[in-house]
Coordinates of C-alpha atoms in Angstrom, one line a residue:
M1 CA 185.7 46.0 -80.9
K2 CA 188.7 47.9 -82.1
N3 CA 191.0 48.7 -79.1
V4 CA 192.1 52.2 -78.8
Y5 CA 195.0 52.6 -76.3
F6 CA 195.9 56.2 -75.4
V7 CA 199.5 56.6 -74.2
Q8 CA 200.3 59.6 -71.6
V9 CA 204.0 58.7 -69.8
G10 CA 205.7 60.6 -67.4
F11 CA 208.4 60.4 -65.2
A12 CA 208.0 59.4 -61.2
F13 CA 208.7 61.5 -58.3
D14 CA 210.1 59.4 -55.8
K15 CA 206.8 57.1 -55.5
S16 CA 204.5 59.4 -56.6
V17 CA 203.7 59.4 -60.1
Y18 CA 200.9 62.1 -62.1
L19 CA 197.4 60.0 -63.2
P20 CA 197.3 60.8 -67.1
Y21 CA 194.9 63.7 -67.1
A22 CA 195.5 64.9 -70.4
T23 CA 194.4 61.5 -72.1
G24 CA 191.9 60.8 -69.1
T25 CA 189.7 63.7 -70.4
I26 CA 189.7 62.4 -73.8
A27 CA 188.9 58.8 -73.2
A28 CA 186.0 60.2 -71.0
Y29 CA 184.5 62.4 -74.0
C30 CA 184.5 59.7 -76.6
K31 CA 183.4 57.1 -73.9
S32 CA 180.8 59.4 -73.7
I33 CA 179.5 59.1 -77.3
P34 CA 177.0 56.0 -77.8
E35 CA 178.4 55.7 -81.5
I36 CA 182.0 55.5 -80.7
T37 CA 181.9 53.0 -77.7
E38 CA 179.9 50.9 -80.5
E39 CA 182.6 50.5 -82.3
Y40 CA 185.8 51.2 -79.8
A41 CA 187.0 49.8 -76.8
F42 CA 189.1 51.6 -74.6
P43 CA 192.1 49.2 -72.4
E44 CA 193.2 50.8 -69.5
I45 CA 196.0 54.4 -69.8
I46 CA 199.3 54.0 -70.6
F47 CA 201.1 55.7 -68.1
R48 CA 203.6 54.1 -66.4
R49 CA 207.8 54.6 -68.6
D50 CA 207.8 50.3 -68.4
S51 CA 210.3 49.4 -70.9
V52 CA 208.7 49.3 -74.7
E53 CA 209.0 45.6 -75.1
N54 CA 207.1 45.6 -71.8
I55 CA 204.4 47.6 -73.0
V56 CA 204.1 46.1 -76.6
E57 CA 203.9 42.8 -75.3
A58 CA 200.9 44.0 -72.9
M59 CA 199.0 45.6 -75.6
D60 CA 196.4 43.1 -77.4
N61 CA 196.2 43.8 -81.0
P62 CA 195.8 47.8 -81.0
Y63 CA 193.9 49.4 -83.8
I64 CA 194.9 52.8 -82.9
A65 CA 198.1 54.3 -80.1
A66 CA 197.1 57.9 -79.3
F67 CA 199.9 59.5 -77.4
S68 CA 200.0 62.5 -75.8
T69 CA 202.8 64.2 -76.3
Y70 CA 205.1 66.7 -74.2
V71 CA 208.6 67.3 -73.7
W72 CA 208.6 64.6 -71.0
N73 CA 208.2 61.7 -73.6
V74 CA 208.9 62.7 -76.8
E75 CA 211.6 60.7 -77.3
F76 CA 209.7 57.6 -75.3
N77 CA 206.7 58.4 -77.4
K78 CA 208.8 57.6 -80.8
A79 CA 210.3 54.6 -79.3
L80 CA 207.3 53.3 -78.4
A81 CA 205.0 54.1 -81.2
A82 CA 207.7 52.7 -83.7
A83 CA 207.9 49.2 -81.7
V84 CA 203.8 48.9 -82.4
K85 CA 203.7 50.0 -85.7
K86 CA 206.9 46.9 -85.9
K87 CA 204.9 44.3 -84.4
Y88 CA 201.3 45.6 -85.4
P89 CA 202.1 47.2 -89.1
G90 CA 197.9 48.3 -89.5
C91 CA 197.9 50.4 -86.0
I92 CA 197.4 53.9 -86.6
I93 CA 199.2 55.8 -84.6
I94 CA 199.0 58.9 -83.5
F95 CA 199.9 62.0 -82.0
G96 CA 199.0 64.8 -80.2
G97 CA 199.7 67.3 -77.1
H98 CA 201.5 70.7 -76.7
S99 CA 205.0 69.1 -78.3
V100 CA 202.6 68.3 -81.7
S101 CA 202.4 72.0 -83.6
E102 CA 201.9 73.1 -87.1
R103 CA 204.6 72.3 -88.5
M104 CA 203.8 69.0 -88.6
E105 CA 207.5 67.8 -87.6
F106 CA 206.6 64.8 -86.4
L107 CA 205.2 63.4 -90.0
D108 CA 208.7 63.1 -90.9
E109 CA 208.7 60.0 -89.1
E110 CA 207.0 56.9 -91.0
Y111 CA 206.0 54.8 -88.4
I112 CA 203.5 58.4 -87.0
D113 CA 199.9 58.7 -89.3
I114 CA 198.4 61.3 -88.2
L115 CA 198.3 64.3 -86.0
T116 CA 195.9 66.0 -83.7
L117 CA 196.1 69.7 -82.8
G118 CA 195.2 71.7 -80.1
E119 CA 192.7 70.3 -77.5
G120 CA 192.2 67.3 -78.1
E121 CA 188.9 66.0 -76.9
E122 CA 185.9 66.4 -80.1
T123 CA 189.0 66.6 -82.2
T124 CA 190.0 62.8 -81.4
A125 CA 186.2 62.0 -81.1
A126 CA 185.4 63.4 -84.9
L127 CA 189.1 61.7 -86.0
L128 CA 187.6 58.3 -84.6
L129 CA 183.7 58.6 -86.2
A130 CA 185.8 59.5 -89.4
L131 CA 188.1 56.5 -89.6
K132 CA 185.0 54.6 -88.4
N133 CA 182.5 56.0 -91.1
G134 CA 185.1 55.7 -93.6
E135 CA 185.5 59.5 -94.4
K136 CA 188.2 61.7 -95.7
L137 CA 190.4 62.8 -93.1
S138 CA 190.6 66.1 -94.8
D139 CA 187.2 67.0 -93.7
C140 CA 188.4 66.3 -90.2
C141 CA 189.0 69.8 -88.8
G142 CA 192.6 70.0 -86.5
I143 CA 194.9 67.2 -87.4
A144 CA 197.3 66.6 -90.3
F145 CA 197.9 63.6 -92.0
R146 CA 200.6 62.6 -95.1
D147 CA 197.9 61.6 -98.7
N148 CA 198.7 58.8 -100.5
D149 CA 201.4 60.7 -102.5
G150 CA 203.3 60.7 -99.1
N151 CA 202.6 64.9 -99.0
K152 CA 201.6 66.5 -95.5
I153 CA 198.2 67.7 -95.7
L154 CA 197.0 70.1 -92.8
T155 CA 193.3 70.5 -92.2
P156 CA 191.5 74.0 -90.9
D157 CA 191.7 74.7 -87.2
R158 CA 189.1 73.4 -84.9
C159 CA 187.6 76.3 -83.1
P160 CA 187.6 75.6 -79.5
G161 CA 184.2 74.3 -77.7
S162 CA 181.7 74.7 -75.2
V163 CA 183.2 72.6 -71.8
E164 CA 180.2 72.8 -70.4
N165 CA 179.0 69.0 -71.6
Y166 CA 182.9 67.4 -70.9
P167 CA 182.7 64.5 -68.8
S168 CA 185.2 64.3 -65.9
P169 CA 187.6 61.5 -65.9
Y170 CA 187.7 61.1 -62.2
L171 CA 183.9 61.3 -62.0
S172 CA 183.5 58.6 -65.0
G173 CA 185.8 56.4 -63.3
I174 CA 188.5 56.4 -66.2
F175 CA 191.4 56.2 -63.2
D176 CA 189.5 53.7 -61.2
S177 CA 191.1 50.7 -62.3
I178 CA 194.5 52.6 -62.6
I179 CA 194.4 53.2 -58.7
E180 CA 193.3 50.1 -57.4
K181 CA 196.1 48.2 -59.5
N182 CA 198.4 50.5 -58.3
P183 CA 198.7 50.9 -54.9
D184 CA 202.1 51.2 -54.6
L185 CA 202.0 54.5 -56.1
M186 CA 200.7 58.0 -54.5
F187 CA 199.0 59.6 -57.4
D188 CA 199.3 63.5 -58.0
T189 CA 196.1 65.3 -59.9
I190 CA 195.5 67.9 -62.3
I191 CA 192.5 69.8 -62.6
E192 CA 190.8 72.2 -64.5
T193 CA 188.2 75.0 -63.3
N194 CA 188.1 77.3 -66.6
R195 CA 190.3 76.9 -70.3
G196 CA 192.1 79.7 -72.1
C197 CA 194.2 82.6 -71.7
P198 CA 193.5 85.9 -72.8
Y199 CA 197.6 86.5 -72.8
N200 CA 199.9 86.1 -75.3
C201 CA 203.4 85.3 -74.0
A202 CA 205.8 84.6 -76.4
Y203 CA 207.2 82.0 -74.4
C204 CA 204.3 80.1 -73.0
D205 CA 202.3 77.7 -75.1
W206 CA 199.5 77.0 -72.3
S207 CA 196.9 78.2 -74.3
N208 CA 196.1 78.4 -78.2
H209 CA 193.3 80.2 -78.1
K210 CA 191.8 83.5 -76.0
K211 CA 188.6 82.5 -75.8
L212 CA 188.1 81.6 -71.9
R213 CA 185.6 79.1 -71.1
L214 CA 184.5 77.8 -67.6
F215 CA 184.1 74.2 -66.4
P216 CA 181.0 74.0 -64.2
M217 CA 181.1 74.3 -60.9
E218 CA 179.3 71.1 -60.1
K219 CA 182.0 69.3 -62.2
V220 CA 185.0 71.3 -60.4
K221 CA 183.3 70.6 -56.8
G222 CA 182.6 66.9 -57.6
E223 CA 186.1 66.1 -59.1
L224 CA 188.2 68.0 -55.5
K225 CA 185.5 66.1 -53.6
W226 CA 186.8 62.9 -55.5
L227 CA 190.7 64.0 -54.5
S228 CA 189.9 64.1 -51.2
E229 CA 187.8 60.9 -50.8
H230 CA 190.8 59.0 -52.2
K231 CA 193.2 61.0 -50.6
I232 CA 194.8 62.5 -53.2
E233 CA 197.8 64.4 -51.5
Y234 CA 198.8 66.7 -54.2
C235 CA 196.6 68.3 -56.9
F236 CA 197.7 71.1 -59.3
C237 CA 195.2 73.6 -61.0
A238 CA 196.1 74.0 -64.7
D239 CA 194.1 77.4 -64.9
A240 CA 196.6 79.5 -66.5
N241 CA 195.2 82.3 -64.0
F242 CA 193.5 80.8 -61.2
G243 CA 191.8 83.7 -59.5
M244 CA 190.7 85.5 -62.0
F245 CA 186.7 85.3 -61.9
D246 CA 185.0 85.9 -58.1
R247 CA 183.8 81.8 -58.6
D248 CA 187.5 81.3 -57.6
E249 CA 186.5 82.3 -54.2
E250 CA 184.0 79.4 -53.1
I251 CA 186.5 77.0 -54.9
A252 CA 189.0 78.1 -52.6
D253 CA 186.2 77.8 -49.9
Y254 CA 185.6 74.4 -51.0
L255 CA 188.8 73.1 -50.8
V256 CA 189.4 74.3 -47.4
E257 CA 185.8 72.9 -46.3
L258 CA 187.1 69.5 -47.8
N259 CA 190.6 70.0 -46.3
S260 CA 189.2 70.4 -42.4
K261 CA 187.1 67.4 -43.3
T262 CA 189.1 64.4 -43.9
G263 CA 192.6 66.5 -44.7
F264 CA 193.1 65.9 -48.4
P265 CA 193.8 67.4 -50.8
K266 CA 197.0 68.5 -48.9
V267 CA 198.1 70.7 -51.6
F268 CA 196.6 72.6 -54.3
R269 CA 198.9 74.4 -56.4
P270 CA 197.4 77.3 -58.5
C271 CA 199.1 79.3 -61.3
Y272 CA 197.5 83.0 -59.6
E273 CA 196.4 85.3 -61.7
K274 CA 198.5 88.4 -61.6
N275 CA 196.1 91.0 -62.7
S276 CA 193.5 90.4 -59.5
A277 CA 195.9 91.4 -56.5
E278 CA 192.8 91.4 -54.3
R279 CA 191.1 88.1 -54.8
V280 CA 194.0 86.7 -55.3
F281 CA 195.5 87.8 -52.0
R282 CA 192.0 86.5 -50.3
I283 CA 191.9 83.1 -51.8
S284 CA 195.8 82.6 -50.9
K285 CA 195.1 83.5 -47.0
K286 CA 192.1 80.9 -47.4
L287 CA 194.3 78.5 -49.0
N288 CA 197.3 79.2 -46.7
S289 CA 194.9 78.8 -43.2
R290 CA 195.2 74.8 -43.6
G291 CA 198.8 74.9 -45.4
L292 CA 196.9 74.1 -48.6
D293 CA 199.1 76.8 -51.1
K294 CA 203.4 76.4 -50.9
G295 CA 202.5 80.1 -51.5
A296 CA 201.3 83.2 -53.9
T297 CA 203.1 83.5 -56.6
M298 CA 203.9 87.1 -57.7
A299 CA 206.2 85.9 -60.9
Y300 CA 207.8 88.2 -62.8
Q301 CA 209.7 86.5 -66.0
T302 CA 211.8 90.1 -66.2
L303 CA 211.9 93.3 -64.8
C304 CA 213.9 94.0 -68.8
D305 CA 211.6 97.2 -70.1
D306 CA 212.7 95.7 -73.7
A307 CA 212.6 92.0 -72.6
L308 CA 208.7 92.8 -71.3
K309 CA 207.9 94.6 -74.5
N310 CA 209.1 92.0 -76.6
I311 CA 207.5 89.0 -75.1
N312 CA 204.3 91.0 -75.0
R313 CA 203.7 91.1 -71.2
K314 CA 203.0 93.6 -68.7
N315 CA 203.6 93.7 -65.3
L316 CA 203.0 95.1 -61.8
T317 CA 204.7 98.4 -60.8
M318 CA 207.5 97.5 -58.2
E319 CA 205.7 100.1 -56.1
H320 CA 202.6 98.1 -56.3
F321 CA 204.7 94.6 -55.7
S322 CA 206.8 96.0 -52.7
S323 CA 202.7 96.8 -51.0
L324 CA 201.6 93.8 -51.6
L325 CA 204.4 91.8 -50.2
S326 CA 203.5 93.6 -47.3
E327 CA 200.4 92.6 -46.9
Y328 CA 201.1 89.1 -47.4
T329 CA 204.1 89.6 -44.8
K330 CA 202.0 90.8 -42.7
A331 CA 199.5 88.2 -42.5
N332 CA 201.8 85.5 -42.5
I333 CA 201.7 84.1 -46.4
P334 CA 204.7 82.8 -47.9
T335 CA 205.1 84.5 -51.6
Y336 CA 207.8 83.6 -54.1
S337 CA 208.8 85.1 -57.6
E338 CA 209.8 83.8 -60.5
L339 CA 212.4 85.3 -63.5
I340 CA 213.1 83.5 -66.9
L341 CA 216.8 83.6 -68.6
G342 CA 217.1 83.9 -72.0
L343 CA 214.3 86.4 -72.9
P344 CA 215.1 87.9 -75.8
G345 CA 216.2 91.9 -74.5
E346 CA 217.7 90.7 -71.7
T347 CA 221.2 91.4 -71.1
A348 CA 223.2 89.3 -68.2
E349 CA 223.5 92.9 -66.2
S350 CA 219.9 93.9 -66.7
F351 CA 219.1 89.9 -65.4
C352 CA 221.3 90.2 -62.6
K353 CA 220.2 94.1 -61.5
G354 CA 216.8 92.6 -62.2
L355 CA 216.8 89.9 -59.5
C356 CA 218.5 92.5 -56.6
K357 CA 215.4 94.3 -58.2
L358 CA 213.1 92.0 -56.1
L359 CA 214.9 92.1 -52.9
R360 CA 215.1 96.0 -52.8
A361 CA 211.1 95.9 -53.1
G362 CA 210.8 93.1 -50.4
Q363 CA 211.1 89.8 -51.9
H364 CA 213.1 88.1 -49.9
N365 CA 211.3 84.6 -49.2
S366 CA 212.2 82.9 -52.6
I367 CA 212.9 83.7 -56.1
S368 CA 213.2 80.8 -58.8
V369 CA 215.2 81.1 -62.2
Y370 CA 214.2 79.3 -65.3
Y371 CA 215.7 78.9 -68.8
C372 CA 213.8 79.9 -71.3
E373 CA 212.4 77.0 -73.5
L374 CA 211.5 76.6 -76.5
L375 CA 208.4 75.2 -76.6
P376 CA 206.8 74.0 -80.6
N377 CA 203.1 75.9 -80.1
A378 CA 204.9 79.3 -78.0
P379 CA 205.3 82.4 -81.0
M380 CA 208.9 82.8 -79.8
C381 CA 209.6 79.2 -81.0
K382 CA 208.2 80.5 -84.7
P383 CA 211.1 80.7 -87.2
E384 CA 210.6 84.9 -88.1
Y385 CA 210.2 85.6 -84.1
M386 CA 213.6 83.6 -83.4
E387 CA 215.3 85.7 -86.6
K388 CA 214.6 88.7 -85.5
F389 CA 216.3 87.9 -81.9
R390 CA 219.0 85.8 -83.3
I391 CA 217.9 83.6 -80.5
E392 CA 220.5 80.2 -81.1
P393 CA 218.7 77.3 -79.3
M394 CA 220.7 74.3 -78.0
K395 CA 219.4 70.5 -77.5
V396 CA 220.3 69.3 -74.4
S397 CA 219.0 66.7 -72.4
F398 CA 215.8 67.2 -70.1
N399 CA 216.8 68.2 -66.8
H400 CA 214.1 66.3 -65.3
I401 CA 214.6 68.2 -61.6
H402 CA 214.0 66.0 -58.5
S403 CA 213.4 62.5 -60.2
A404 CA 216.4 60.1 -61.0
S405 CA 214.0 57.7 -63.1
G406 CA 214.1 59.3 -66.3
K407 CA 218.0 57.1 -67.1
K408 CA 216.9 54.1 -66.2
D409 CA 215.2 53.1 -69.8
G410 CA 217.9 54.2 -71.7
I411 CA 215.9 56.3 -73.9
P412 CA 217.0 60.1 -73.3
E413 CA 214.3 63.2 -73.6
Y414 CA 215.4 66.5 -74.8
S415 CA 214.9 70.2 -74.3
Y416 CA 215.0 73.3 -76.7
L417 CA 216.7 76.0 -74.7
V418 CA 217.8 79.7 -75.5
R419 CA 221.2 80.1 -75.3
S420 CA 221.8 83.0 -76.6
T421 CA 220.0 85.9 -78.7
S422 CA 221.0 89.8 -79.8
S423 CA 221.3 91.1 -76.6
L424 CA 222.8 88.0 -74.1
S425 CA 225.9 86.5 -75.3
R426 CA 226.8 82.9 -74.4
D427 CA 229.4 84.5 -71.4
G428 CA 226.3 86.3 -70.8
W429 CA 224.3 83.3 -70.1
V430 CA 226.7 81.2 -68.0
Y431 CA 227.5 84.6 -65.8
A432 CA 223.7 85.4 -64.4
N433 CA 223.1 81.8 -64.3
L434 CA 226.4 82.0 -61.3
F435 CA 224.7 84.7 -60.4
S436 CA 220.7 83.6 -59.9
I437 CA 222.5 80.3 -58.7
C438 CA 224.5 82.3 -55.7
L439 CA 221.9 84.6 -55.0
Q440 CA 219.0 81.7 -54.6
C441 CA 221.4 79.5 -52.1
F442 CA 222.5 82.3 -50.5
H443 CA 219.7 84.8 -49.8
S444 CA 216.2 82.8 -50.6
L445 CA 217.5 79.4 -49.0
G446 CA 218.4 81.7 -46.6
L447 CA 222.8 81.0 -45.8
L448 CA 223.9 85.0 -45.5
R449 CA 220.4 86.8 -45.8
F450 CA 220.7 88.6 -43.0
F451 CA 223.8 89.9 -43.8
A452 CA 222.8 90.9 -47.0
I453 CA 220.0 92.6 -45.6
Y454 CA 222.0 94.3 -43.0
C455 CA 224.5 95.0 -45.4
Y456 CA 222.0 97.0 -47.4
R457 CA 220.1 98.6 -44.9
A458 CA 222.6 99.9 -42.4
L459 CA 225.8 100.2 -44.8
G460 CA 224.6 100.9 -48.1
I461 CA 226.0 97.9 -49.9
D462 CA 223.4 97.1 -52.7
Y463 CA 222.4 93.6 -53.1
Y464 CA 224.2 93.7 -56.7
D465 CA 227.7 94.1 -55.3
F466 CA 227.2 92.1 -52.4
Y467 CA 226.0 89.1 -54.8
T468 CA 228.3 90.2 -57.4
K469 CA 231.6 90.2 -54.4
L470 CA 229.9 86.5 -52.9
L471 CA 230.2 85.3 -56.8
D472 CA 233.6 85.8 -57.2
F473 CA 234.7 85.1 -53.8
C474 CA 233.1 82.1 -54.7
L475 CA 234.6 80.8 -57.9
K476 CA 238.3 82.1 -56.0
D477 CA 237.6 79.7 -52.7
N478 CA 239.8 76.8 -52.5
G479 CA 237.5 74.6 -50.8
L480 CA 234.2 72.6 -51.1
V481 CA 232.2 75.8 -52.1
G482 CA 234.7 76.6 -54.7
S483 CA 234.8 73.6 -56.1
L484 CA 231.4 73.0 -56.5
F485 CA 231.0 76.1 -58.1
R486 CA 233.7 75.5 -60.2
D487 CA 232.3 72.5 -61.4
I488 CA 228.7 74.2 -62.1
K489 CA 230.6 76.5 -64.1
Q490 CA 232.3 73.4 -66.1
K491 CA 228.4 72.1 -66.5
L492 CA 227.1 75.2 -68.0
D493 CA 229.8 76.1 -69.8
G494 CA 230.5 73.4 -72.3
S495 CA 228.4 70.7 -71.1
L496 CA 224.9 70.4 -74.0
E497 CA 223.9 66.8 -71.9
G498 CA 221.5 68.9 -70.1
E499 CA 223.0 67.1 -66.8
W500 CA 223.0 70.3 -64.8
N501 CA 221.9 69.0 -61.2
H502 CA 223.8 68.1 -57.8
S503 CA 223.5 64.6 -56.8
N504 CA 224.4 63.2 -53.7
P505 CA 222.9 60.3 -52.1
V506 CA 223.2 61.2 -48.6
F507 CA 219.8 63.7 -49.7
G508 CA 218.0 60.6 -50.9
N509 CA 218.0 59.4 -54.7
V510 CA 216.8 62.3 -56.4
T511 CA 218.5 65.6 -58.5
W512 CA 218.5 69.1 -57.4
F513 CA 218.9 72.4 -58.6
F514 CA 222.1 73.8 -58.1
E515 CA 221.0 75.9 -56.0
E516 CA 219.3 73.6 -53.8
G517 CA 221.9 71.2 -53.7
L518 CA 225.0 73.7 -52.7
F519 CA 222.3 75.0 -49.7
L520 CA 222.3 71.2 -48.8
E521 CA 226.0 70.6 -48.9
M522 CA 226.6 73.6 -47.0
L523 CA 224.7 72.4 -44.5
Y524 CA 226.3 68.9 -44.5
N525 CA 229.5 70.7 -43.8
F526 CA 227.9 73.9 -41.6
D527 CA 231.2 74.4 -40.0
E528 CA 233.6 74.5 -43.3
F529 CA 230.8 76.8 -45.1
K530 CA 230.8 79.2 -41.3
K531 CA 234.6 79.4 -42.3
L532 CA 234.1 80.3 -45.7
A533 CA 231.1 83.5 -44.6
D534 CA 233.1 84.4 -42.2
G535 CA 236.2 85.1 -44.9
F536 CA 234.0 86.5 -47.3
L537 CA 232.5 88.8 -44.9
N538 CA 235.6 90.3 -43.0
R539 CA 235.8 92.6 -46.1
F540 CA 232.6 94.6 -45.0
N541 CA 234.3 96.1 -41.7
I542 CA 231.0 95.7 -40.0
D543 CA 231.6 96.5 -36.4
G544 CA 232.8 93.6 -34.6
K545 CA 230.1 93.4 -31.3
I546 CA 227.0 92.8 -34.1
Y547 CA 228.8 91.1 -36.1
E548 CA 229.7 88.9 -33.8
E549 CA 226.0 88.7 -32.7
L550 CA 224.5 88.9 -35.9
K551 CA 226.4 85.9 -37.0
K552 CA 225.1 84.0 -33.9
F553 CA 221.3 85.0 -35.2
Q554 CA 222.0 84.0 -39.0
F555 CA 223.7 80.4 -38.5
N556 CA 221.2 79.3 -36.0
A557 CA 218.3 80.3 -37.7
V558 CA 218.8 77.9 -40.8
K559 CA 217.3 75.1 -40.1
K560 CA 219.2 71.7 -40.0
P561 CA 218.2 67.8 -39.8
F562 CA 218.5 66.3 -35.6
E563 CA 217.5 69.3 -34.4
S564 CA 214.3 70.0 -32.4
E565 CA 215.2 73.5 -30.6
K566 CA 217.6 76.2 -30.3
R567 CA 218.0 79.1 -27.4
F568 CA 220.0 82.0 -27.9
E569 CA 221.0 85.0 -26.9
C570 CA 221.6 88.3 -28.8
G571 CA 222.2 91.4 -27.7
Y572 CA 220.3 93.1 -30.8
G573 CA 216.4 93.1 -31.5
F574 CA 217.0 90.8 -35.1
L575 CA 213.7 89.4 -35.7
E576 CA 211.7 92.8 -35.8
Y577 CA 214.5 94.4 -37.6
F578 CA 214.5 91.5 -40.5
H579 CA 210.6 90.9 -40.4
E580 CA 210.3 94.9 -41.4
S581 CA 208.9 94.9 -44.8
A582 CA 210.5 97.8 -46.5
D583 CA 214.3 97.4 -46.7
S584 CA 214.9 101.3 -45.5
K585 CA 218.2 102.6 -45.7
N586 CA 220.2 103.8 -42.8
S587 CA 218.7 101.9 -40.0
Q588 CA 220.1 99.4 -37.8
P589 CA 218.7 97.4 -35.4
E590 CA 217.6 98.1 -31.5
K591 CA 220.3 97.2 -29.1
R592 CA 218.4 95.2 -26.8
K593 CA 219.3 91.9 -25.3
T594 CA 216.6 89.2 -26.2
T595 CA 216.3 85.1 -25.7
Y596 CA 215.2 83.3 -28.6
I597 CA 213.7 80.1 -29.3
F598 CA 213.5 78.4 -32.2
K599 CA 210.8 75.5 -32.4
A600 CA 211.2 73.0 -35.2
K601 CA 207.6 71.8 -35.8
E602 CA 209.0 68.3 -36.4
K603 CA 213.0 66.7 -35.6
Y604 CA 213.9 65.5 -38.7
E605 CA 215.9 62.2 -38.3
D606 CA 217.7 61.6 -41.2
W607 CA 219.3 63.6 -44.5
P608 CA 217.1 62.7 -47.3
R609 CA 213.8 63.6 -45.3
F610 CA 215.0 66.9 -44.0
A611 CA 216.3 67.3 -47.4
K612 CA 212.3 66.3 -49.6
E613 CA 210.5 68.1 -47.2
I614 CA 212.5 71.4 -45.7
V615 CA 214.3 71.8 -49.4
W616 CA 212.2 70.6 -52.1
Y617 CA 208.7 71.1 -50.7
G618 CA 209.0 73.6 -48.8
R619 CA 211.4 75.8 -50.6
R620 CA 208.7 78.3 -52.0
K621 CA 206.8 78.6 -48.0
G622 CA 210.7 79.6 -46.8
A623 CA 210.9 76.3 -44.6
T624 CA 214.6 76.3 -44.6
L625 CA 214.8 79.3 -42.2
Y626 CA 213.1 79.4 -38.8
T627 CA 212.4 83.0 -38.9
N628 CA 209.9 82.8 -41.9
D629 CA 207.3 81.2 -39.7
I630 CA 207.0 82.9 -36.7
S631 CA 204.6 80.4 -35.3
M632 CA 208.3 78.7 -34.4
I633 CA 210.2 81.8 -32.5
E634 CA 209.8 83.0 -29.2
A635 CA 211.9 86.2 -28.2
V636 CA 211.7 87.4 -24.6
S637 CA 213.7 90.2 -24.4
E638 CA 215.2 92.1 -21.3

């Protein structure tokens, strides 16, 4: 029997790691074909990022080593593949996955023999059969290789097949031994209920094919039941558009049923379909009834019309967006929005003002900003596209947030990010980053959210002006906040190492997004933060009495460790005022003496656990503020 080793390594998040779903699906498919299992044996999938030497030493005469390749493991895969080839020169090295493109760059490495492109199940099986039967590789669709003269050969695309008969890696036992042999790990999982995407967003490599195919409902429910029985806490749904189909509500119902019976899975994280608002709302409401979803995604990516045109995307109107937010708020369902910085057509000003448009529409709970990354199979990565929009890429060390494990093996991974375009200068990119970090820290995470809303509604100060002034103030501050912001600016200005994160052992052995690190540092140094806030807010000439009362409400609303209950009096009905769904101008909170009681659902006795569960896990749910969950609040008015 010839040994076929599948390799899919990833980073560990604290003590959790993903089961190798991509290679698991391919292994399950190949093992379902008798002609393949007569010839090949499939040892356990290599999924832990161990040392290269240890992995090679544990291999037993590999005939094939097949690597699932994406941005977080490209360099590790190359190092391991080279080591395998050195020890076993006859081993056939295959690279597949999202980082493998038709440009065939990986074939520049002499130790890599064959590439598989697109979906892996049928292509890998066909390749194994071709090798078994001595057939010409040129007759195998969906691969690339070098011929005897060293020329790169790209075979025709393989049309995506039906997924109805694809076996499940969970139900076929592919992962059983991995779980049994690693009792020290918590396993996160991925499932698909469908495959494909009808859209063609230029920045995305989610699907190479527009054809949408549904996995059988029996398989989907079987896999979810497997997760529940194996006490899997976290499940990422790899559908590009969950909620697109009527049956997705049935899947949500089944998840709620499983969670009600066993408590697992605890989190089901989908990427929602943006044009099925009513169905997505119903699904989100069901999942949130059991705490299964971190919140509903209301992604925009950009609010710049030129950028939208350039990336082939359409968005909901702001009016529709605002009305949807109102419905989610009434149902006590958290929502979050996402933007991408660096899309062609976007300017620094349009990006910053786009963030503030979301605030004006009522998105106060959570906004996340991501770097625009050049993914090998995305339309944006094509040379003609990059030339058209004068995209300047930069290669930086892969910034694996919430993980400290990537540096241990000395093999850095890299990302290719958009540093500038014809519409966005390098300096503009840095400024837009700083603005978004400031807004996310002080507004989305909540440190000054209520002051910003009050200034907008009562004083007519636009969010853009508020946060522009706040960023300038922070950069000039002579204390902790100023030093933190200047450090961030220096990293963004000159560093190509990709160390764009914050770390402090006080908050655990993980790295944080800049805005998360700032938030935690200001909680830890809360008295200094309050002095900073006073120094900044005094410029707005807020009436003295309401200013002091609003400070009391704002600072008590922010969660901190080591507290279980807060009780205080305010002279105004702030809770109702800040829970209004629309940002109506020229409005004032009702003058009414009110006793507020904020009750923590859990008292955190240490900073690392608080940081992990409230900031990392809870950010999108708005967990950093008591006021985002009305079940934690009592308000008694006189």
